[in-house]
PDB file of C-alpha atoms in Angstrom:
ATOM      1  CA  UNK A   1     -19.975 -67.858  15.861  1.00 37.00           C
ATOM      2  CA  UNK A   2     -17.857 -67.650  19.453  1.00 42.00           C
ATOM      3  CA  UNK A   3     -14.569 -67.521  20.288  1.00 48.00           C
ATOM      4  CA  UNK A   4     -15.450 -68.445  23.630  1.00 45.00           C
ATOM      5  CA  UNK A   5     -11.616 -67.937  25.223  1.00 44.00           C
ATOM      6  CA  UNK A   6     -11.941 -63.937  23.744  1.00 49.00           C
ATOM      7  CA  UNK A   7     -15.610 -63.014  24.180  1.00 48.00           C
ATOM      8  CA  UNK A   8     -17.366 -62.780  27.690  1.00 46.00           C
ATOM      9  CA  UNK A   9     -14.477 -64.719  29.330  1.00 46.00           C
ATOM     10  CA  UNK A  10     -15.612 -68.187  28.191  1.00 44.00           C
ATOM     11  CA  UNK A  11     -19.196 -67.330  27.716  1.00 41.00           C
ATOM     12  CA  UNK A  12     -21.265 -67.719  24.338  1.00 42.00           C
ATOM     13  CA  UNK A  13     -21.294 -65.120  21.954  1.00 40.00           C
ATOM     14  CA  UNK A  14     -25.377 -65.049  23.015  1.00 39.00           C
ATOM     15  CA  UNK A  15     -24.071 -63.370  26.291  1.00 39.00           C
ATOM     16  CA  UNK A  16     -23.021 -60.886  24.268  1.00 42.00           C
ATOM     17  CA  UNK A  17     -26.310 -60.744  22.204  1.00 43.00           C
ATOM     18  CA  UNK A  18     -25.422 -61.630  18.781  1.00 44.00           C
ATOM     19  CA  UNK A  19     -27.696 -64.283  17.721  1.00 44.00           C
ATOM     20  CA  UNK A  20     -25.376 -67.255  15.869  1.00 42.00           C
ATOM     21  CA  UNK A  21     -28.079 -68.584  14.428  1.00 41.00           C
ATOM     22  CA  UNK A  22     -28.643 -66.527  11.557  1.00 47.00           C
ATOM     23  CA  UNK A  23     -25.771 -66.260   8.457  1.00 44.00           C
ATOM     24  CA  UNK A  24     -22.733 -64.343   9.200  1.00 49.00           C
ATOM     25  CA  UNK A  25     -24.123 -61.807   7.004  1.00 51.00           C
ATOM     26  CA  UNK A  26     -24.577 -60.388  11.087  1.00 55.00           C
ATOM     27  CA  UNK A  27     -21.120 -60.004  11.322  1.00 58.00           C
ATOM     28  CA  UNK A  28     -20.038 -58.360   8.059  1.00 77.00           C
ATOM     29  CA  UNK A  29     -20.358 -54.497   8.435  1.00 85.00           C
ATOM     30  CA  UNK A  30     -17.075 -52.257   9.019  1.00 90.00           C
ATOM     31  CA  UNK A  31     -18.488 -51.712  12.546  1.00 88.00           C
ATOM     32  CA  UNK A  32     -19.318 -55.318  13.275  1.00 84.00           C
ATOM     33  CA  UNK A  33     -15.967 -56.571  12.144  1.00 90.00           C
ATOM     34  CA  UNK A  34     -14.420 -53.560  14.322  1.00 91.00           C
ATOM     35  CA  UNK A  35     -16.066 -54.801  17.085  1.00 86.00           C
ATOM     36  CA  UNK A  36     -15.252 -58.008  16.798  1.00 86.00           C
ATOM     37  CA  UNK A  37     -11.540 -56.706  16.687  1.00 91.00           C
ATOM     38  CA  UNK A  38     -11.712 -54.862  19.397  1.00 91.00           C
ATOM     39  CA  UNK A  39     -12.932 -57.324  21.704  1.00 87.00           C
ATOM     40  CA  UNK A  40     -10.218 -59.886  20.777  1.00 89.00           C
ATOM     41  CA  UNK A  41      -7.471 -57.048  21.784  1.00 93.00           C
ATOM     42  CA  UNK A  42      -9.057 -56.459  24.590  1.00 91.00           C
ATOM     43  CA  UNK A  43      -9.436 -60.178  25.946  1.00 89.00           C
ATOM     44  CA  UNK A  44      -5.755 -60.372  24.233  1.00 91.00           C
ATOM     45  CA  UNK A  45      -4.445 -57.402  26.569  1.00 94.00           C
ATOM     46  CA  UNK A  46      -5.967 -59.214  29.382  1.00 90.00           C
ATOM     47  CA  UNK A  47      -4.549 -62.061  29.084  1.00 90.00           C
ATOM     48  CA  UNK A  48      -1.014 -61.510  27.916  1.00 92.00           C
ATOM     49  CA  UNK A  49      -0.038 -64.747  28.881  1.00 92.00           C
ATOM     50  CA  UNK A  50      -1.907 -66.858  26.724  1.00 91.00           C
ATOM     51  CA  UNK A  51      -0.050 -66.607  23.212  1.00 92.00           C
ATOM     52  CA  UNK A  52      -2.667 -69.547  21.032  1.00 93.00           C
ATOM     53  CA  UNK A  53      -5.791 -68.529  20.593  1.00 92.00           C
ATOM     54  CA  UNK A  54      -8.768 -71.080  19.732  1.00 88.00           C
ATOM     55  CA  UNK A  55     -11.524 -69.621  17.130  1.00 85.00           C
ATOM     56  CA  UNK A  56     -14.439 -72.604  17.156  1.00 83.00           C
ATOM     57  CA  UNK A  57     -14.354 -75.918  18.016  1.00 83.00           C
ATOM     58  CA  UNK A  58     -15.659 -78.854  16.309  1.00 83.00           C
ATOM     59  CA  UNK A  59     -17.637 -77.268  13.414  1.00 80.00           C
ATOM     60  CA  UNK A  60     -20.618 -79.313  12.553  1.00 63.00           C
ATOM     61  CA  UNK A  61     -20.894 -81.088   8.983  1.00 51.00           C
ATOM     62  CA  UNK A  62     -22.665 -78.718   6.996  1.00 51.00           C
ATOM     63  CA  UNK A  63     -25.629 -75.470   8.114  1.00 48.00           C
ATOM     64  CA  UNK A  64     -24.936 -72.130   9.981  1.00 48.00           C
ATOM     65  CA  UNK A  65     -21.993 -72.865  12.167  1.00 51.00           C
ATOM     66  CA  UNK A  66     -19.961 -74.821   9.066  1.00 55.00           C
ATOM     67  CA  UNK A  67     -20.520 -73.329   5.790  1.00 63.00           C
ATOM     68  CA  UNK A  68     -18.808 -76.367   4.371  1.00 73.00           C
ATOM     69  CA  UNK A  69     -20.517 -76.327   0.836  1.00 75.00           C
ATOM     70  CA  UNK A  70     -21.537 -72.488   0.551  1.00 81.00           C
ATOM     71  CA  UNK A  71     -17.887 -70.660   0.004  1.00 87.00           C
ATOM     72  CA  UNK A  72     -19.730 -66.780   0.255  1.00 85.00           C
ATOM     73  CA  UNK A  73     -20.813 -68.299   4.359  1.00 81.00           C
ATOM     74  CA  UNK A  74     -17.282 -69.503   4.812  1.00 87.00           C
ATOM     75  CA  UNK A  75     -15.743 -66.488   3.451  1.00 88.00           C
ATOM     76  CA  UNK A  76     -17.893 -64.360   5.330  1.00 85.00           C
ATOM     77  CA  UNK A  77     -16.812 -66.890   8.213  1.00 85.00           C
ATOM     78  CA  UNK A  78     -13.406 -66.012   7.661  1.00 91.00           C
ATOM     79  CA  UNK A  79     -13.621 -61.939   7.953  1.00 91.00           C
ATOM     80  CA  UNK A  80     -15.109 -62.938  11.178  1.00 87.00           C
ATOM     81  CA  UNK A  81     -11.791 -64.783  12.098  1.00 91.00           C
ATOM     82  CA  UNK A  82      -9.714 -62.187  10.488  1.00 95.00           C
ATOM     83  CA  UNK A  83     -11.243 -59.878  12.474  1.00 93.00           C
ATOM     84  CA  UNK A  84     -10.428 -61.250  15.780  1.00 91.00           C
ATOM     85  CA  UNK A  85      -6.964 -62.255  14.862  1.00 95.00           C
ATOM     86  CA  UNK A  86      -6.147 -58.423  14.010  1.00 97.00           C
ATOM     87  CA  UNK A  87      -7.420 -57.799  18.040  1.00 95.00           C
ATOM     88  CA  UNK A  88      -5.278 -60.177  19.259  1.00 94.00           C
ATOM     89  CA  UNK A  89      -2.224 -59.445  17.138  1.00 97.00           C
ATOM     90  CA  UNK A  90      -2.453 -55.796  18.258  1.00 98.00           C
ATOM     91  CA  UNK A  91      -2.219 -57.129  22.331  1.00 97.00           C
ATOM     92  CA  UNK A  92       0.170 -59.764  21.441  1.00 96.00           C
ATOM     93  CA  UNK A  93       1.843 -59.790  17.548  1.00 97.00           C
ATOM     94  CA  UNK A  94       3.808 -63.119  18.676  1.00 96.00           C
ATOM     95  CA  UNK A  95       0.388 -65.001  19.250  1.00 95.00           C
ATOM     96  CA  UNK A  96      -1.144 -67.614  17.277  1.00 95.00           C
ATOM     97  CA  UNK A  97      -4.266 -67.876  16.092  1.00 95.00           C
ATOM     98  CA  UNK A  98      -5.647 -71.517  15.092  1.00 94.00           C
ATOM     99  CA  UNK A  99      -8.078 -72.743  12.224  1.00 94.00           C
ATOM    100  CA  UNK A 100     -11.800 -73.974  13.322  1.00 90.00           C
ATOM    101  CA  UNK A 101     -10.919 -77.370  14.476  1.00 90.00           C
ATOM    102  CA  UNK A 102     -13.167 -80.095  12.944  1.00 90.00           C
ATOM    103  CA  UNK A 103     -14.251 -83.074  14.822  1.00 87.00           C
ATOM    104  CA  UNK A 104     -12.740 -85.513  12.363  1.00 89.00           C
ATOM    105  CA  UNK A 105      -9.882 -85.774   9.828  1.00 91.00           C
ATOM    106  CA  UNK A 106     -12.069 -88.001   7.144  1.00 90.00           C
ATOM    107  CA  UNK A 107     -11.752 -86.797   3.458  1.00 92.00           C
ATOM    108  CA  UNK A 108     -15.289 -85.950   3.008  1.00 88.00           C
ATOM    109  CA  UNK A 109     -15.619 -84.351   6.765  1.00 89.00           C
ATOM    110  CA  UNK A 110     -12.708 -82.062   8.410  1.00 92.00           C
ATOM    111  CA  UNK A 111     -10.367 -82.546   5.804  1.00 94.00           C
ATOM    112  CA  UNK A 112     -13.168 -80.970   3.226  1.00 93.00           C
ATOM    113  CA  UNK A 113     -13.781 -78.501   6.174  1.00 92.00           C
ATOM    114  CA  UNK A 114     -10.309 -77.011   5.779  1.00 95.00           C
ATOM    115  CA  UNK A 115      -9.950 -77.027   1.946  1.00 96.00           C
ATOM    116  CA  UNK A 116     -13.356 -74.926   1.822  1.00 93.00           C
ATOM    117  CA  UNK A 117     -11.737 -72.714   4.945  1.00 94.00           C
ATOM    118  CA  UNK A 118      -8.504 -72.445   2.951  1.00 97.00           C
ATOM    119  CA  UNK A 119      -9.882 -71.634  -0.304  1.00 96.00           C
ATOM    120  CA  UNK A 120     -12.212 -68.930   1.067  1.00 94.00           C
ATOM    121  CA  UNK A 121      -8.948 -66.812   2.595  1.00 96.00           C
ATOM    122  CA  UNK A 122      -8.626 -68.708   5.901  1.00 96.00           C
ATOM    123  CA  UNK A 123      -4.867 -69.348   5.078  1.00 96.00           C
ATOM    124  CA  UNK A 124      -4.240 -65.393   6.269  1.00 96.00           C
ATOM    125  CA  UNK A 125      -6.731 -65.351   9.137  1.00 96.00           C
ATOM    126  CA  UNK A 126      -5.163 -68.220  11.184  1.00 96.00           C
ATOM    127  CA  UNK A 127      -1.494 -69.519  11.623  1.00 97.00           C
ATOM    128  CA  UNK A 128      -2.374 -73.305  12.612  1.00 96.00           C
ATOM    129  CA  UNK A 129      -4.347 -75.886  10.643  1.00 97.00           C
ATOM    130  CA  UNK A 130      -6.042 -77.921  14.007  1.00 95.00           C
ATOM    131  CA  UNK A 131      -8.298 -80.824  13.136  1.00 94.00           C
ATOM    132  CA  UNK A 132      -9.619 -83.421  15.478  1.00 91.00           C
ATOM    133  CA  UNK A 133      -8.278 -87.181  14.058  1.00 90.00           C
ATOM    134  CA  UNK A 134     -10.634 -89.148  15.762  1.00 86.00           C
ATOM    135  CA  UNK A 135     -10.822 -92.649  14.942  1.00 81.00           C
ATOM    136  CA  UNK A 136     -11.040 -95.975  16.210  1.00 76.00           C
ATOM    137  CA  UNK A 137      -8.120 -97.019  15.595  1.00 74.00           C
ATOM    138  CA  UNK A 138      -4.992 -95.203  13.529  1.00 71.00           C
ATOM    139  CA  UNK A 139      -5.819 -97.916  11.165  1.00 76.00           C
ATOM    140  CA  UNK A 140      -9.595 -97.915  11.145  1.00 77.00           C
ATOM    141  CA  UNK A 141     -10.116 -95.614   8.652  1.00 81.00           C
ATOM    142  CA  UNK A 142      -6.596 -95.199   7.989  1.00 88.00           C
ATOM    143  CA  UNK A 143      -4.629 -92.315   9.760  1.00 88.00           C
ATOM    144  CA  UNK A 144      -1.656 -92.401   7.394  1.00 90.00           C
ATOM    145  CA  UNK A 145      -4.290 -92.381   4.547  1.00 94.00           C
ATOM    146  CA  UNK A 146      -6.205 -89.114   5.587  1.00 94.00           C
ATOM    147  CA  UNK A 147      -3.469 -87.484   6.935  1.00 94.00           C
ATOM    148  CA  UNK A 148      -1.529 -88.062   3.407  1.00 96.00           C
ATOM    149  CA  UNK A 149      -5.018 -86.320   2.347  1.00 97.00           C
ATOM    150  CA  UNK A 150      -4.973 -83.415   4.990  1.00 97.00           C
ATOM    151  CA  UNK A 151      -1.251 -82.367   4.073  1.00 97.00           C
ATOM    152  CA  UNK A 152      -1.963 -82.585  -0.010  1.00 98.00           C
ATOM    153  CA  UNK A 153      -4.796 -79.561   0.679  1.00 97.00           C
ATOM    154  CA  UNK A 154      -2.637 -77.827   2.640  1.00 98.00           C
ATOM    155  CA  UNK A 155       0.205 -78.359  -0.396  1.00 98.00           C
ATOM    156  CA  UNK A 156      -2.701 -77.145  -2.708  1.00 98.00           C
ATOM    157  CA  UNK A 157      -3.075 -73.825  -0.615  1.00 98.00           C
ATOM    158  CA  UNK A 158       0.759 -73.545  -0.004  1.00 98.00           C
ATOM    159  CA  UNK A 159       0.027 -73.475   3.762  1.00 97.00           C
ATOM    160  CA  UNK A 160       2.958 -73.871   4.938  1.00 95.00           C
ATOM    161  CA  UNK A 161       2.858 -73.540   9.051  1.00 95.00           C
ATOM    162  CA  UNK A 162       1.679 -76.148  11.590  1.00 95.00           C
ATOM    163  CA  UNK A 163      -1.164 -78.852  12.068  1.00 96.00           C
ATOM    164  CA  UNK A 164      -1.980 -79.415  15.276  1.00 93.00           C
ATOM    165  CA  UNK A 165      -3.970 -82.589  16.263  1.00 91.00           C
ATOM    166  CA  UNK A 166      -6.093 -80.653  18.819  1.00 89.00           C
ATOM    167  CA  UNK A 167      -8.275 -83.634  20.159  1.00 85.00           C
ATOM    168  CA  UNK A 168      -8.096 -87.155  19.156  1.00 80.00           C
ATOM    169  CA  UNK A 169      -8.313 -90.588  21.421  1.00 71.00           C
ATOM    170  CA  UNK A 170      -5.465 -93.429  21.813  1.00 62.00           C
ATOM    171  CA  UNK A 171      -3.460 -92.469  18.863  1.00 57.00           C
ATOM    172  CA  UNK A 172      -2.755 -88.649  19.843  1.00 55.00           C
ATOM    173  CA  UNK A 173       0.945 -88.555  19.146  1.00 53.00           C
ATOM    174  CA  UNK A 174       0.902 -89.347  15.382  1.00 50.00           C
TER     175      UNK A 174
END
């Protein structure tokens, strides 16, 4: 887990000597979650300039780093996130704190991503849904299709606030 813009200005959260590949369980104690606050307001103070804040990009598909299928990791993921945007909102309460940005919007990938993010209390740790559309082509598999998909989730959660297409090829602009 690294929020590489907050922690060790752009380094891994190993420079910091937490080890990300064991379960969040890590991260879950009052103090661990305080430091993980702390740090955020303190790279937020820093930097009052920057007012969107990136938590991880391009979870994987499933294991440690994307608890996809195992709601206890994501929700445990989600303190984590919490945690960090309570730092930052203390340095800056007008910034903006986005979701984990999958590396594709496909119904069983990303899109799944977010509903499991959502549903374990994501919707009050971030205020942007970013995903990563990648795709051949917007028509190969169909970008209309999954992004019909994407926005009935976010209807399901009554997230209401932005979706940013954080990465994507030709077709950025959709």
């Amino acid at each position: 887990f690294y929020f590489s813009s907050i922690f060790d200005g752009g380094e891994r959260m190993g420079a910091r000597k937490w080890d990300i590949r064991k379960d969040f369980t890590l991260h879950q104690s009052a103090a661990d979650l305080a430091v993980i606050e702390e740090a955020a307001y303190k790279k937020a103070k820093e930097n009052p300039d920057i007012s969107i804040w990136k938590t991880i990009n391009e979870p994987g598909s499933g294991g440690i780093l994307n608890p996809v299928d195992n709601i206890e990791e994501m929700k445990k993921m989600v303190r984590c996130i919490a945690a960090a945007r309570k730092g930052i909102l203390r340095a800056n309460p007008k910034a903006l704190v986005l979701t984990p940005d999958p590396a594709n919007m496909y119904p069983t990938g990303g899109i799944r991503y977010i509903d499991t993010f959502l549903k374990a209390g994501g919707k009050d740790a971030c205020d942007i849904v970013a995903i990563h559309p990648y795709r051949r082509r917007p028509e190969s598999p169909d970008l209309d299709a999954d992004t019909a998909a994407l926005l009935s989730i976010l209807k399901k959660h009554s997230f209401t606030g932005d979706v940013w297409f954080t990465e994507g090829i030709y077709n950025q602009n959709y």
